[in-house]
XYZ file of C-alpha atoms in Angstrom:
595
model
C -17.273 -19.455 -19.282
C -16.696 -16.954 -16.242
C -14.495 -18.131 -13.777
C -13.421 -16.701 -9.906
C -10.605 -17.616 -8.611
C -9.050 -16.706 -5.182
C -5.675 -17.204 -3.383
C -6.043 -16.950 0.373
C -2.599 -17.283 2.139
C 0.848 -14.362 1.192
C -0.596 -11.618 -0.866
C -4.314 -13.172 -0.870
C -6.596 -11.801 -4.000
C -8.255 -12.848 -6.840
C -8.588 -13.099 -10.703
C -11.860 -13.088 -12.947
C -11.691 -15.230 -16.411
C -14.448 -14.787 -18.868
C -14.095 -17.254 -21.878
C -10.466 -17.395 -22.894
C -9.225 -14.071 -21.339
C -8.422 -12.823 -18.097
C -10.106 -9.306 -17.600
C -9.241 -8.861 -13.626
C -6.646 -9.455 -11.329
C -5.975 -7.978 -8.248
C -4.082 -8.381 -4.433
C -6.162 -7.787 -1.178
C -2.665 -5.459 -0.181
C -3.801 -2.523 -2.630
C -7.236 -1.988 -0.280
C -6.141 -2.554 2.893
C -2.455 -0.401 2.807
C -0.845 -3.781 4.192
C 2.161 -4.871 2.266
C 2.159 -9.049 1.589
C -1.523 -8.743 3.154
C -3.031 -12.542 4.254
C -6.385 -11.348 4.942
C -9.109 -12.861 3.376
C -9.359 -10.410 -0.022
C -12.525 -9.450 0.317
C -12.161 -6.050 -0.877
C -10.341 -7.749 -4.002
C -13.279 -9.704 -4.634
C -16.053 -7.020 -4.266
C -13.574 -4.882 -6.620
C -13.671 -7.672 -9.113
C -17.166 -8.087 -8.834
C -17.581 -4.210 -9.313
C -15.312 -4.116 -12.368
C -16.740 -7.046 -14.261
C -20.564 -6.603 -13.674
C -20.845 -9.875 -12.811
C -22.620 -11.383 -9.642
C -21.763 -14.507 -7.756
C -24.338 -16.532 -9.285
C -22.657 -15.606 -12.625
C -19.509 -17.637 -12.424
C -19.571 -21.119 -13.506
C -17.309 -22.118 -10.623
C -15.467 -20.396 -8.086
C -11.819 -22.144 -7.425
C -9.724 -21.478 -4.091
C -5.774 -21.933 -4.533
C -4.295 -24.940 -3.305
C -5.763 -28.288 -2.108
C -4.303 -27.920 1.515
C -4.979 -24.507 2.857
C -3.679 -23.260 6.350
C -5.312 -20.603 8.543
C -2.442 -18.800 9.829
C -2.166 -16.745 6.974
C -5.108 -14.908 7.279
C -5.298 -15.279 10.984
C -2.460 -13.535 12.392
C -1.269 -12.197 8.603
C 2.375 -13.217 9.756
C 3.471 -12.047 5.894
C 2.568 -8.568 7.512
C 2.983 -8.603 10.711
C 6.043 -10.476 11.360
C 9.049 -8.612 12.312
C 12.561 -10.381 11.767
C 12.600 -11.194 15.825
C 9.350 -13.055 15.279
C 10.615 -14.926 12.712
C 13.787 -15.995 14.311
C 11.863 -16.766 17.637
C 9.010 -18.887 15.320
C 12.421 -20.961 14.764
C 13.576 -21.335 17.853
C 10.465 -21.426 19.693
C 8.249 -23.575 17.607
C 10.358 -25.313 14.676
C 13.908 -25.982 16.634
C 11.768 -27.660 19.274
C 9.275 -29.407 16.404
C 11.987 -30.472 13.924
C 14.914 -31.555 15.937
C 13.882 -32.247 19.741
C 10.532 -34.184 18.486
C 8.209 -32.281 20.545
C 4.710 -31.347 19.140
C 4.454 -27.735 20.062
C 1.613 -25.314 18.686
C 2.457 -22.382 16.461
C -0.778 -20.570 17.445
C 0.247 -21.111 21.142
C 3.770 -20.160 20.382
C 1.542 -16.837 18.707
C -1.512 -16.231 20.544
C -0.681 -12.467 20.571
C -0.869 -12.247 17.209
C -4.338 -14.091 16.678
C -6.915 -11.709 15.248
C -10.207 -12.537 15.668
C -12.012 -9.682 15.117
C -11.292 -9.565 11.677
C -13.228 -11.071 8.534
C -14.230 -13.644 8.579
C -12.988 -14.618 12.156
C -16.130 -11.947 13.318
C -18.688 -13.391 11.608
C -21.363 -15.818 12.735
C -19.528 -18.889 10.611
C -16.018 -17.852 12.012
C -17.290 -17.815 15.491
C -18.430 -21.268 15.531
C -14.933 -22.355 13.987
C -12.817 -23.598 17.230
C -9.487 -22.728 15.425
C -7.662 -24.015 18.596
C -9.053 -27.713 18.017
C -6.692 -27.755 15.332
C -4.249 -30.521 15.399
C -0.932 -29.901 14.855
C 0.005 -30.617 12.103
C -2.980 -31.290 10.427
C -5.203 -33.852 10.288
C -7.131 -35.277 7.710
C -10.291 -33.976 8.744
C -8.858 -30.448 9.903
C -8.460 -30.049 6.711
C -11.654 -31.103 5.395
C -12.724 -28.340 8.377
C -10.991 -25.666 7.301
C -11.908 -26.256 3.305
C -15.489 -26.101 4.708
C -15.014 -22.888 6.647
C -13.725 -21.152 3.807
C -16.549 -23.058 1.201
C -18.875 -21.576 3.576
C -17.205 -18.186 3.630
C -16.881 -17.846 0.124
C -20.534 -19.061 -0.365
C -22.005 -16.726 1.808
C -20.289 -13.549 0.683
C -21.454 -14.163 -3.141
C -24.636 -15.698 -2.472
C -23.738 -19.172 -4.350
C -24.188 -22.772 -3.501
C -20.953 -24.385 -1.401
C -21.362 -27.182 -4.184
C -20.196 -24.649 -7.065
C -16.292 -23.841 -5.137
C -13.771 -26.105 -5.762
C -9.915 -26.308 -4.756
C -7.126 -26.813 -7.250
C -3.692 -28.011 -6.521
C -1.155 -25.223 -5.930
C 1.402 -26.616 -8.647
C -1.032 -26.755 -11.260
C -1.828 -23.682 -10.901
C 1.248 -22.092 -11.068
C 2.190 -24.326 -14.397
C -0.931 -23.436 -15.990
C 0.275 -19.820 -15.271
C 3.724 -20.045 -16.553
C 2.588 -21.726 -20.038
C -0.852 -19.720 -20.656
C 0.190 -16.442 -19.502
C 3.215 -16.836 -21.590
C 2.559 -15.905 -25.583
C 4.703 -19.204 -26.189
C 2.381 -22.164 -27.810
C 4.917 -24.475 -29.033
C 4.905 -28.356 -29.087
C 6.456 -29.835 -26.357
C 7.516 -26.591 -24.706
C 8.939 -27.298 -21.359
C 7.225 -25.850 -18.217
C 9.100 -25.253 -14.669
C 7.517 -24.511 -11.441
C 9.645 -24.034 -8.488
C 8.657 -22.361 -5.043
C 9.383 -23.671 -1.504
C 5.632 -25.565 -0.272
C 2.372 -26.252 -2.251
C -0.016 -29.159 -1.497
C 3.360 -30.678 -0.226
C 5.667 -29.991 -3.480
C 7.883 -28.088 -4.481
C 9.034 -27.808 -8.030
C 7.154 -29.595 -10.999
C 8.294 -30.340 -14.753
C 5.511 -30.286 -17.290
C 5.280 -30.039 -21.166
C 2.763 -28.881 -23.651
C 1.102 -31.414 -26.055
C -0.154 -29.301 -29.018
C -2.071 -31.856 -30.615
C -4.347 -32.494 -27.498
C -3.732 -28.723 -26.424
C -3.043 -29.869 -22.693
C -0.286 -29.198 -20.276
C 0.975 -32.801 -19.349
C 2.806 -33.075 -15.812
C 5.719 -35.728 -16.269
C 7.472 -35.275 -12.724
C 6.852 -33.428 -9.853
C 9.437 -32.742 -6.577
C 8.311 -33.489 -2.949
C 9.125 -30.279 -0.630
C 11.273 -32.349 1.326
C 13.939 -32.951 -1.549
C 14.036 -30.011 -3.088
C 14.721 -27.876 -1.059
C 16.355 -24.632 -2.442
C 14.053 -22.119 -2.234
C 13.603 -22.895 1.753
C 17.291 -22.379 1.948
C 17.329 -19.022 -0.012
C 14.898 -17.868 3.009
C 16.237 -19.049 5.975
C 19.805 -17.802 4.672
C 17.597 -13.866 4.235
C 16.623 -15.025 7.929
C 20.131 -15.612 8.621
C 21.548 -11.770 7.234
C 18.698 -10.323 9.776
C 16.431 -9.156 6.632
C 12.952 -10.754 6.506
C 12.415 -14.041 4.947
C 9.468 -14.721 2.414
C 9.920 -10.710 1.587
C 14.043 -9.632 1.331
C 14.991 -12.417 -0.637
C 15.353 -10.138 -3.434
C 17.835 -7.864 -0.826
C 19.777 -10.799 -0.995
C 19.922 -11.065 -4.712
C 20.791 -7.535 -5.120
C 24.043 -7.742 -2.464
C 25.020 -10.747 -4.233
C 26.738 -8.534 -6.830
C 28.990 -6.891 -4.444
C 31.251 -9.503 -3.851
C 32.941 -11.982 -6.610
C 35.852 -13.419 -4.934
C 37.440 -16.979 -3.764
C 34.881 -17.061 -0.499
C 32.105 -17.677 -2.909
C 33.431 -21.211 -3.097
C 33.814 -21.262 0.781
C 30.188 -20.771 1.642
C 28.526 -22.997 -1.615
C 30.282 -25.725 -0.352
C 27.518 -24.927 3.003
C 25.318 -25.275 0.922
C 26.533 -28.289 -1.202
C 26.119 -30.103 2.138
C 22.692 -29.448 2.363
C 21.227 -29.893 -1.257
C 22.798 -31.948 -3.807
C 21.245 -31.860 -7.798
C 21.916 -35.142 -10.200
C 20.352 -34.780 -13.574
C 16.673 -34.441 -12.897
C 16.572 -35.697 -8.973
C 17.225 -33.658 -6.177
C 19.197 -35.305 -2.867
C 18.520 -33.333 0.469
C 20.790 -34.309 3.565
C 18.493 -36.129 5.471
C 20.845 -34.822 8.486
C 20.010 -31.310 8.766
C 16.789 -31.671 10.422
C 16.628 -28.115 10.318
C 17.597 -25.802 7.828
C 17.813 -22.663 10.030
C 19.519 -23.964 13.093
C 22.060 -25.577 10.392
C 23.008 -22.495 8.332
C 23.377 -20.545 11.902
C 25.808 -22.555 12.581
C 27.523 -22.944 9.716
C 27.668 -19.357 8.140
C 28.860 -17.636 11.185
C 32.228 -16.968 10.357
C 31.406 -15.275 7.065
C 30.731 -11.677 5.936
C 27.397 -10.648 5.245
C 28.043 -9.941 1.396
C 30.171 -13.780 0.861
C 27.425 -15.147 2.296
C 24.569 -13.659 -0.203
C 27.356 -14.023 -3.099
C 27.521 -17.680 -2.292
C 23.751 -18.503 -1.984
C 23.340 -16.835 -4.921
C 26.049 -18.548 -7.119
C 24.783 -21.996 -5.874
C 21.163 -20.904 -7.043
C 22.206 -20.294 -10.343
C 24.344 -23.644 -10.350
C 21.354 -25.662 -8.891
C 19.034 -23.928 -11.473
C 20.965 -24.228 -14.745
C 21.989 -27.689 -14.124
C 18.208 -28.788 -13.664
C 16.981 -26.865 -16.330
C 19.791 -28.593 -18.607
C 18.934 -31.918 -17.269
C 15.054 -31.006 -17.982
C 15.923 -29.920 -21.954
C 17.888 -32.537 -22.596
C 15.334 -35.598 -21.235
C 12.571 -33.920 -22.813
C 14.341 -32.745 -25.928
C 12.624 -29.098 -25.607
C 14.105 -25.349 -27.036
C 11.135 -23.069 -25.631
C 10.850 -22.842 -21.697
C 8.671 -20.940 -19.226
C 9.196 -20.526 -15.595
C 7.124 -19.742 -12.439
C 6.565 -20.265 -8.701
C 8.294 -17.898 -6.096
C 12.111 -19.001 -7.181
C 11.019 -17.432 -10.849
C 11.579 -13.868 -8.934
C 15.318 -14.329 -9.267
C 15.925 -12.484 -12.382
C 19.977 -13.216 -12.083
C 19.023 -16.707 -12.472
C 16.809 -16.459 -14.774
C 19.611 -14.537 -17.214
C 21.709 -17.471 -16.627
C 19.050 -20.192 -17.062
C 18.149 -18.103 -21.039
C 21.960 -18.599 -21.702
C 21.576 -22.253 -21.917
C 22.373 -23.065 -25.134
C 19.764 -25.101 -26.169
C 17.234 -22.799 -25.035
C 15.866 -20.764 -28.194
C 12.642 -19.496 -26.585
C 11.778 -18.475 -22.926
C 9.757 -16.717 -20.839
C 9.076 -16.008 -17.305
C 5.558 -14.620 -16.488
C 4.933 -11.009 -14.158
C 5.312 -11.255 -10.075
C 4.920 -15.916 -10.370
C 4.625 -15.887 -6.752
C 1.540 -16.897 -5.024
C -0.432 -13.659 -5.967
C -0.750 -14.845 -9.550
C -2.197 -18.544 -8.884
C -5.557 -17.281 -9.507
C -4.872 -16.199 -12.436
C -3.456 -19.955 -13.377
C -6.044 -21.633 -11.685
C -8.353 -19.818 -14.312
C -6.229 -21.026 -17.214
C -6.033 -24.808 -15.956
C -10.168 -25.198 -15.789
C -10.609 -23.375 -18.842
C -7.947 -25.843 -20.008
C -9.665 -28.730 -19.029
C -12.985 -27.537 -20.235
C -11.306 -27.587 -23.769
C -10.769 -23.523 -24.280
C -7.322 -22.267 -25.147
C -6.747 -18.944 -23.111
C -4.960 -15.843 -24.558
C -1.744 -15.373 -23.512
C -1.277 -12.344 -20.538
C -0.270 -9.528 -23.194
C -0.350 -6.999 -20.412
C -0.554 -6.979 -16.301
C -2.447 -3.517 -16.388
C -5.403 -5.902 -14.824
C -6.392 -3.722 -11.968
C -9.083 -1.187 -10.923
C -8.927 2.110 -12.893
C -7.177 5.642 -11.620
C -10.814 7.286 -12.270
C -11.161 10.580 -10.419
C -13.515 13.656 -10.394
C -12.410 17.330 -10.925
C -13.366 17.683 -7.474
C -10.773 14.992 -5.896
C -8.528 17.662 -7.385
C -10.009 20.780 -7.356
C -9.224 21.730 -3.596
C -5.276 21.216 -4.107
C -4.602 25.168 -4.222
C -1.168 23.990 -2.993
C -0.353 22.824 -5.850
C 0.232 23.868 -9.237
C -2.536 21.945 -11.474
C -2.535 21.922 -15.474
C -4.649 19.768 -18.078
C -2.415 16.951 -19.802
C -2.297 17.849 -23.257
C 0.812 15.571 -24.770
C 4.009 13.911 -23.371
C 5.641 16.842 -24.124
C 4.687 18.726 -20.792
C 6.373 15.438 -19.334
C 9.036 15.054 -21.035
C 9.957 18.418 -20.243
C 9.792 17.884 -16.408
C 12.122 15.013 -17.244
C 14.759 17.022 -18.728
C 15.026 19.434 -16.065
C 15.885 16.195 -13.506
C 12.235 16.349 -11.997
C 11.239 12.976 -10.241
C 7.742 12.319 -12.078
C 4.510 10.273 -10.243
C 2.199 8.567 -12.050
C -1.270 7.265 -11.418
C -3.314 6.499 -14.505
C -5.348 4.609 -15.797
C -5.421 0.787 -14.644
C -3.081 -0.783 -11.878
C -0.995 -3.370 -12.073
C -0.815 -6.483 -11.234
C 2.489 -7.922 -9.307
C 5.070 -6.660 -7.939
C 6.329 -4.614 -10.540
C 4.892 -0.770 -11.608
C 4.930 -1.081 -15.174
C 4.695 2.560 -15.966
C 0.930 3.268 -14.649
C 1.322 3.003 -10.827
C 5.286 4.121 -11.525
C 7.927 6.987 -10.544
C 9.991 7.657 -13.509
C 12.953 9.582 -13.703
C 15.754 10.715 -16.483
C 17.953 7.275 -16.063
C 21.306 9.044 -17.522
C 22.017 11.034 -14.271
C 23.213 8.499 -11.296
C 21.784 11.636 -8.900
C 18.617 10.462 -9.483
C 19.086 7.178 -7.687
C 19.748 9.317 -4.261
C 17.313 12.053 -5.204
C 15.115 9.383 -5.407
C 15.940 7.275 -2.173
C 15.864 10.919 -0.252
C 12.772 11.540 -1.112
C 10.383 8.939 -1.037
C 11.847 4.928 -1.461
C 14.433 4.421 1.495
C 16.378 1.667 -0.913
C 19.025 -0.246 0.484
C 22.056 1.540 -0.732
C 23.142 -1.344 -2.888
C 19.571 -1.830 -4.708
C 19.524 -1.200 -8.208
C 16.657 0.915 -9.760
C 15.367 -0.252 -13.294
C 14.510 0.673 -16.494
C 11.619 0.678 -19.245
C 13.060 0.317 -22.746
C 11.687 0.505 -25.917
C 11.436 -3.409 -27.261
C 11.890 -2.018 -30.613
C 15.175 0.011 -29.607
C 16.300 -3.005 -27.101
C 19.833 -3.235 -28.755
C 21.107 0.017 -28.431
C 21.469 -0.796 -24.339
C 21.069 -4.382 -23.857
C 22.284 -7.878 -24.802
C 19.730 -9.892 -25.993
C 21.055 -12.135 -29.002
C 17.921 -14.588 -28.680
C 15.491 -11.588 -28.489
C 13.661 -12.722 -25.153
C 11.083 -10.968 -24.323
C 10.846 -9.528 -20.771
C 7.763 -7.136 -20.842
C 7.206 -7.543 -16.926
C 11.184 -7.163 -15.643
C 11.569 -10.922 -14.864
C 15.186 -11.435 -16.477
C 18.119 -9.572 -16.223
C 20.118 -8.534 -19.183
C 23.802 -7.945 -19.716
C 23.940 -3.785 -20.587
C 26.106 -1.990 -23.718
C 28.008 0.177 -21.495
C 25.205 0.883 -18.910
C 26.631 2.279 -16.101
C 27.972 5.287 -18.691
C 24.722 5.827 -20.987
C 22.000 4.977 -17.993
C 23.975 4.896 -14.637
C 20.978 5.016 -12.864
C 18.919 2.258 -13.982
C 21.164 -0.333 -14.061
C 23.610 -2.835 -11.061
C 26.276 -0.581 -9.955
C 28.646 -3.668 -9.153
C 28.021 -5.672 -12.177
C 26.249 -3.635 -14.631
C 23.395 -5.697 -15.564
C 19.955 -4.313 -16.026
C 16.054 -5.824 -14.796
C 14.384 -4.219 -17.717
C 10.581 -3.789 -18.486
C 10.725 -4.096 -22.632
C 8.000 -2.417 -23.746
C 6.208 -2.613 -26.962
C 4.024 0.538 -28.399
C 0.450 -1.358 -27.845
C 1.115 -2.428 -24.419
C 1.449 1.137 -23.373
C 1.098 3.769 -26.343
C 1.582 6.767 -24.244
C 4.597 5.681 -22.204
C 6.018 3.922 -25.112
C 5.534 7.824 -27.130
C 6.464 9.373 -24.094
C 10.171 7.346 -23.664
C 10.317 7.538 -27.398
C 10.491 11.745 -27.306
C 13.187 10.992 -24.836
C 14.903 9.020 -27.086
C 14.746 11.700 -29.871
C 15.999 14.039 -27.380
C 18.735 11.832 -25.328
C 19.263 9.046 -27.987
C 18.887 6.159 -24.395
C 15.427 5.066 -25.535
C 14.619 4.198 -21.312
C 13.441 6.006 -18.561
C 14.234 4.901 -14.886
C 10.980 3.003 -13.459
C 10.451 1.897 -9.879
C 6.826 1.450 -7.826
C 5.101 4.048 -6.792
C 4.559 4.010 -3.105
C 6.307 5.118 0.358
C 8.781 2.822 1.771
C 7.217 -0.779 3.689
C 3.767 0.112 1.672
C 2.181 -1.543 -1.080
C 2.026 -0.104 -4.773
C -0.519 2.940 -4.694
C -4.050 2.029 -6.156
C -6.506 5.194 -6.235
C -5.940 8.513 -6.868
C -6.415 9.117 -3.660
C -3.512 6.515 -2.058
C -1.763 9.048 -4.783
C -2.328 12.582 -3.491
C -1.481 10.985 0.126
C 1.896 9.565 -1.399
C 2.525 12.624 -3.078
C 1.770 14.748 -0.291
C 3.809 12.922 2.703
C 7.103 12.573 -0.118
C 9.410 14.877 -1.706
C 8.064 13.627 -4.841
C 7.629 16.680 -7.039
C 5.324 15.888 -10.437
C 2.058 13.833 -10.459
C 0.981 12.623 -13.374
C -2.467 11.628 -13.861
C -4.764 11.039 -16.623
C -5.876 14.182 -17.134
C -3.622 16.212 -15.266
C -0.388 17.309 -14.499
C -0.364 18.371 -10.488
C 2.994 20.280 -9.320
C 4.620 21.201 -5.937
C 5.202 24.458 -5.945
């Protein structure tokens, strides 16, 4: 079986499954240099094509994400080119007027000067006959049979298929079919939670696993209108002027700062709005909109109560549901995904449940990765079992010719012999680049599109900032640890395994052994736990640290310059390198050096 799948709205791309293994995954943002890039992924597709050796009369079917697909995504790429004044006049302009004063207005009216028709596939013959502005707003039934068959048509074109051989699949499914599959959990009547804020008109999902018909069985599913919590996670980001659908994780990160008696204060905003009994979710039919309600509401509070409360009432919303869940469905292993899954303090406190002896929350289960599930749920259905994700290194290779390299007589160049040469930049506080062999997949570097650093000095963080990320001053950097080693830094009594930084752990004394790579305010830690086959020469690499340092981690964050994507080839790397204060590059088979 070879399957395609493609995602076409935030972070569009695609995934390649052949049998019972995915071999490709990758986001249309790592080709075109634009972060959260909408556009359609062609470049992602001719890359997967490329890597694979397949053509598009290979695949068996070709699936699109989601049964209900808009095309303002990919025609004004609003996930890219939105600043936060666009966003806050798209509320007042188009969904103030819409949602509360009943009028019918058009967001690509409200937008014209951000319609881009010149790109692909808007410039081509089947995108010029598409009148996008015939459109109904919202959508009709047969706009959206329309804009399935533009995209059909699209699709079939650029790999030379039949139309009859794409198909869609429903958002939720996909990201279900994720969370279990790409999971290495395969237990009985293991629980499986998707939660995001719109799909094919839902929002959140329960399924469990049947291992005696090996199928993931959906037993209740949430409309968007109900449950409502991770819309009210972005409009509050909206509200703290940071950009929604992108700073959430700001948000999460401030939360920390603050733990006093005005947390109570603002949940109780909140309360108002979303209400969670046992398995049911009640929204206040009231607030017609959620935006216009919390501006109101949240005025009189300080930027850092305001992300405390939001994010204790997450947590409160999310264990209670995921309590409920266990308990009705009598279940002890648990996966997570959709866009809410990115809150790693929630997720520590949903693994605390008691009851909970097994969980696991898949790499970057936002909408990037629903190809990837939409591959696991036909192969499903077709009756194969796929392997579980035991690595996101799922991109394009860091290949490269002595000659990309051989003009740099600014720099110092070597051959890369051993980790020695890089541990010893490590000791002496350098901040190390690396670029080799293949990219990741997500949000996360996992150590081959990374900067690491020597996590024990709390320098690093602002050597770091100055000279290449721009963090927020109250964002935490991160660590890799060695699985094996786990217990000498962290708290992990149920031995969850995090191998993609999805949960955050409780630290031994973290802010003394690694200051660096853990929460200043609370002294937790978003660690990557790696195990020697996922990564054998990072893994012996942190490991000669270890003998040296006795903290088996190294600080880890992405490689790439502030408001850009995650670096891809080694030539995104030189330029990185180059414009940044960065001062090692690692490669595969070289060490380059500023001199």
């Amino acid at each position: 079986m070879k399957i395609l799948a493609i995602t076409l709205e935030k972070c569009s791309g695609c995934a390649v499954l052949i049998d019972d293994k995915i071999v490709f995954s990758t986001s249309e943002e790592r080709y075109s240099r634009i972060k959260s890039d909408s556009s359609f992924p062609r470049n992602s597709i001719n890359d997967a094509l490329s890597f694979s050796g397949l053509r598009g009369a290979d695949f068996d079917k070709v699936i699109i994400c989601g049964n209900r697909l808009s095309l303002l995504a990919p025609l004004m790429n609003e996930y890219s080119t939105f600043s936060v004044n666009d966003q806050i006049r798209a509320m007042e302009e188009y969904w103030y007027p819409n949602l509360v004063l009943g009028k019918n207005k058009s967001f690509l009216e409200v937008f014209k000067d951000k319609i881009n028709l010149e790109q692909f596939p808007f410039n081509t013959e089947i995108g010029k006959k598409f009148d996008i502005f015939k459109l109904h707003n919202p959508y009709t039934e047969e706009d959206g049979r329309n804009v399935s068959n533009f995209f059909k048509q699209t699709i079939a074109s650029l790999l030379e298929i039949e139309q009859e051989k794409i198909i869609h699949m429903e958002h939720d499914w996909c990201h279900a079919a994720y969370a279990f599959y790409g999971s290495p959990i395969r237990d009985d009547n293991t629980l499986i939670v998707t939660a995001d804020a719109w799909g094919d008109d839902l929002s959140g999902t329960l399924s469990v696993y049947s291992k005696e018909k090996g199928q993931i069985e959906r037993v209740k599913e949430y409309n968007h209108k109900d449950f409502q919590l991770a819309r009210i996670y972005r409009y509050t980001t909206l509200i703290l002027k940071m950009l929604a659908n992108e700073h959430e994780y700001k948000v999460m990160g401030l939360a920390s700062y603050y733990n006093g008696p005005v947390i109570e204060k603002v949940e109780k905003v909140f309360d108002k709005m979303l209400q969670n009994d046992g398995l049911e979710f009640i929204f206040n039919k009231d607030v017609l909109d959620i935006y216009d309600y919390l501006k109101n509401n949240l005025k009189n509070f300080r930027f850092d109560h305001i992300a405390a409360g939001l994010q204790s009432f997450t947590e409160k919303i999310l264990v209670n549901w995921f309590s409920s869940a266990i308990s009705k469905y009598n279940a002890n292993s648990v996966v997570f995904s959709g866009g809410v899954s990115m809150n790693v303090k929630a997720n520590m406190k949903i693994s605390q449940i008691p009851k909970i002896e097994k969980f696991f929350v898949c790499g970057a289960g936002t909408d990037e990765t629903l190809p990837i599930g939409a591959c696991y749920h036909w192969a499903e259905m077709n009756g194969i079992q796929p392997k579980p994700l035991d690595t996101l290194y799922l991109g394009s290779n860091a290949a490269y010719d002595e000659k990309d390299i051989s003009s740099l007589s600014q720099y110092t160049i070597k051959k890369f012999n051993s980790e020695e040469q890089i541990l010893e930049q490590i000791l002496k506080n350098k901040i190390i680049a690396v670029c080799r062999e293949r990219m990741e997949m997500g949000q996360r570097a996992l150590g081959n599109r990374s900067i690491i650093a020597d996590p024990r000095t709390r320098f690093n963080v602002e050597k770091i900032n100055n000279s290449i990320k721009k963090r927020d001053f109250w964002m935490p950097f991160a660590p890799v640890i060695l699985s094996e080693y786990q217990d000498l830094l962290i708290e992990n009594p149920k031995g969850i395994d995090s191998p993609f930084m999805t949960i955050t752990f409780e630290t031994k004394d973290g802010k003394n052994k690694f200051p660096a790579a853990v929460h200043q305010a609370d002294g937790t830690t978003r660690a990557q736990l790696l195990k020697k086959e996922q990564n054998p020469i990072l893994w012996n690499l942190i490991f000669k640290f270890y003998e040296k340092t006795g903290i088996p981690a190294l600080l880890n964050t992405s490689f790439n310059l502030h408001g850009e994507p995650i670096v891809r080839t080694i030539q995104d790397a030189l330029r990185v390198f180059d414009k940044s204060e960065l001062e090692v590059l690692w490669l595969d088979e070289h060490i380059i050096e500023k001199k």
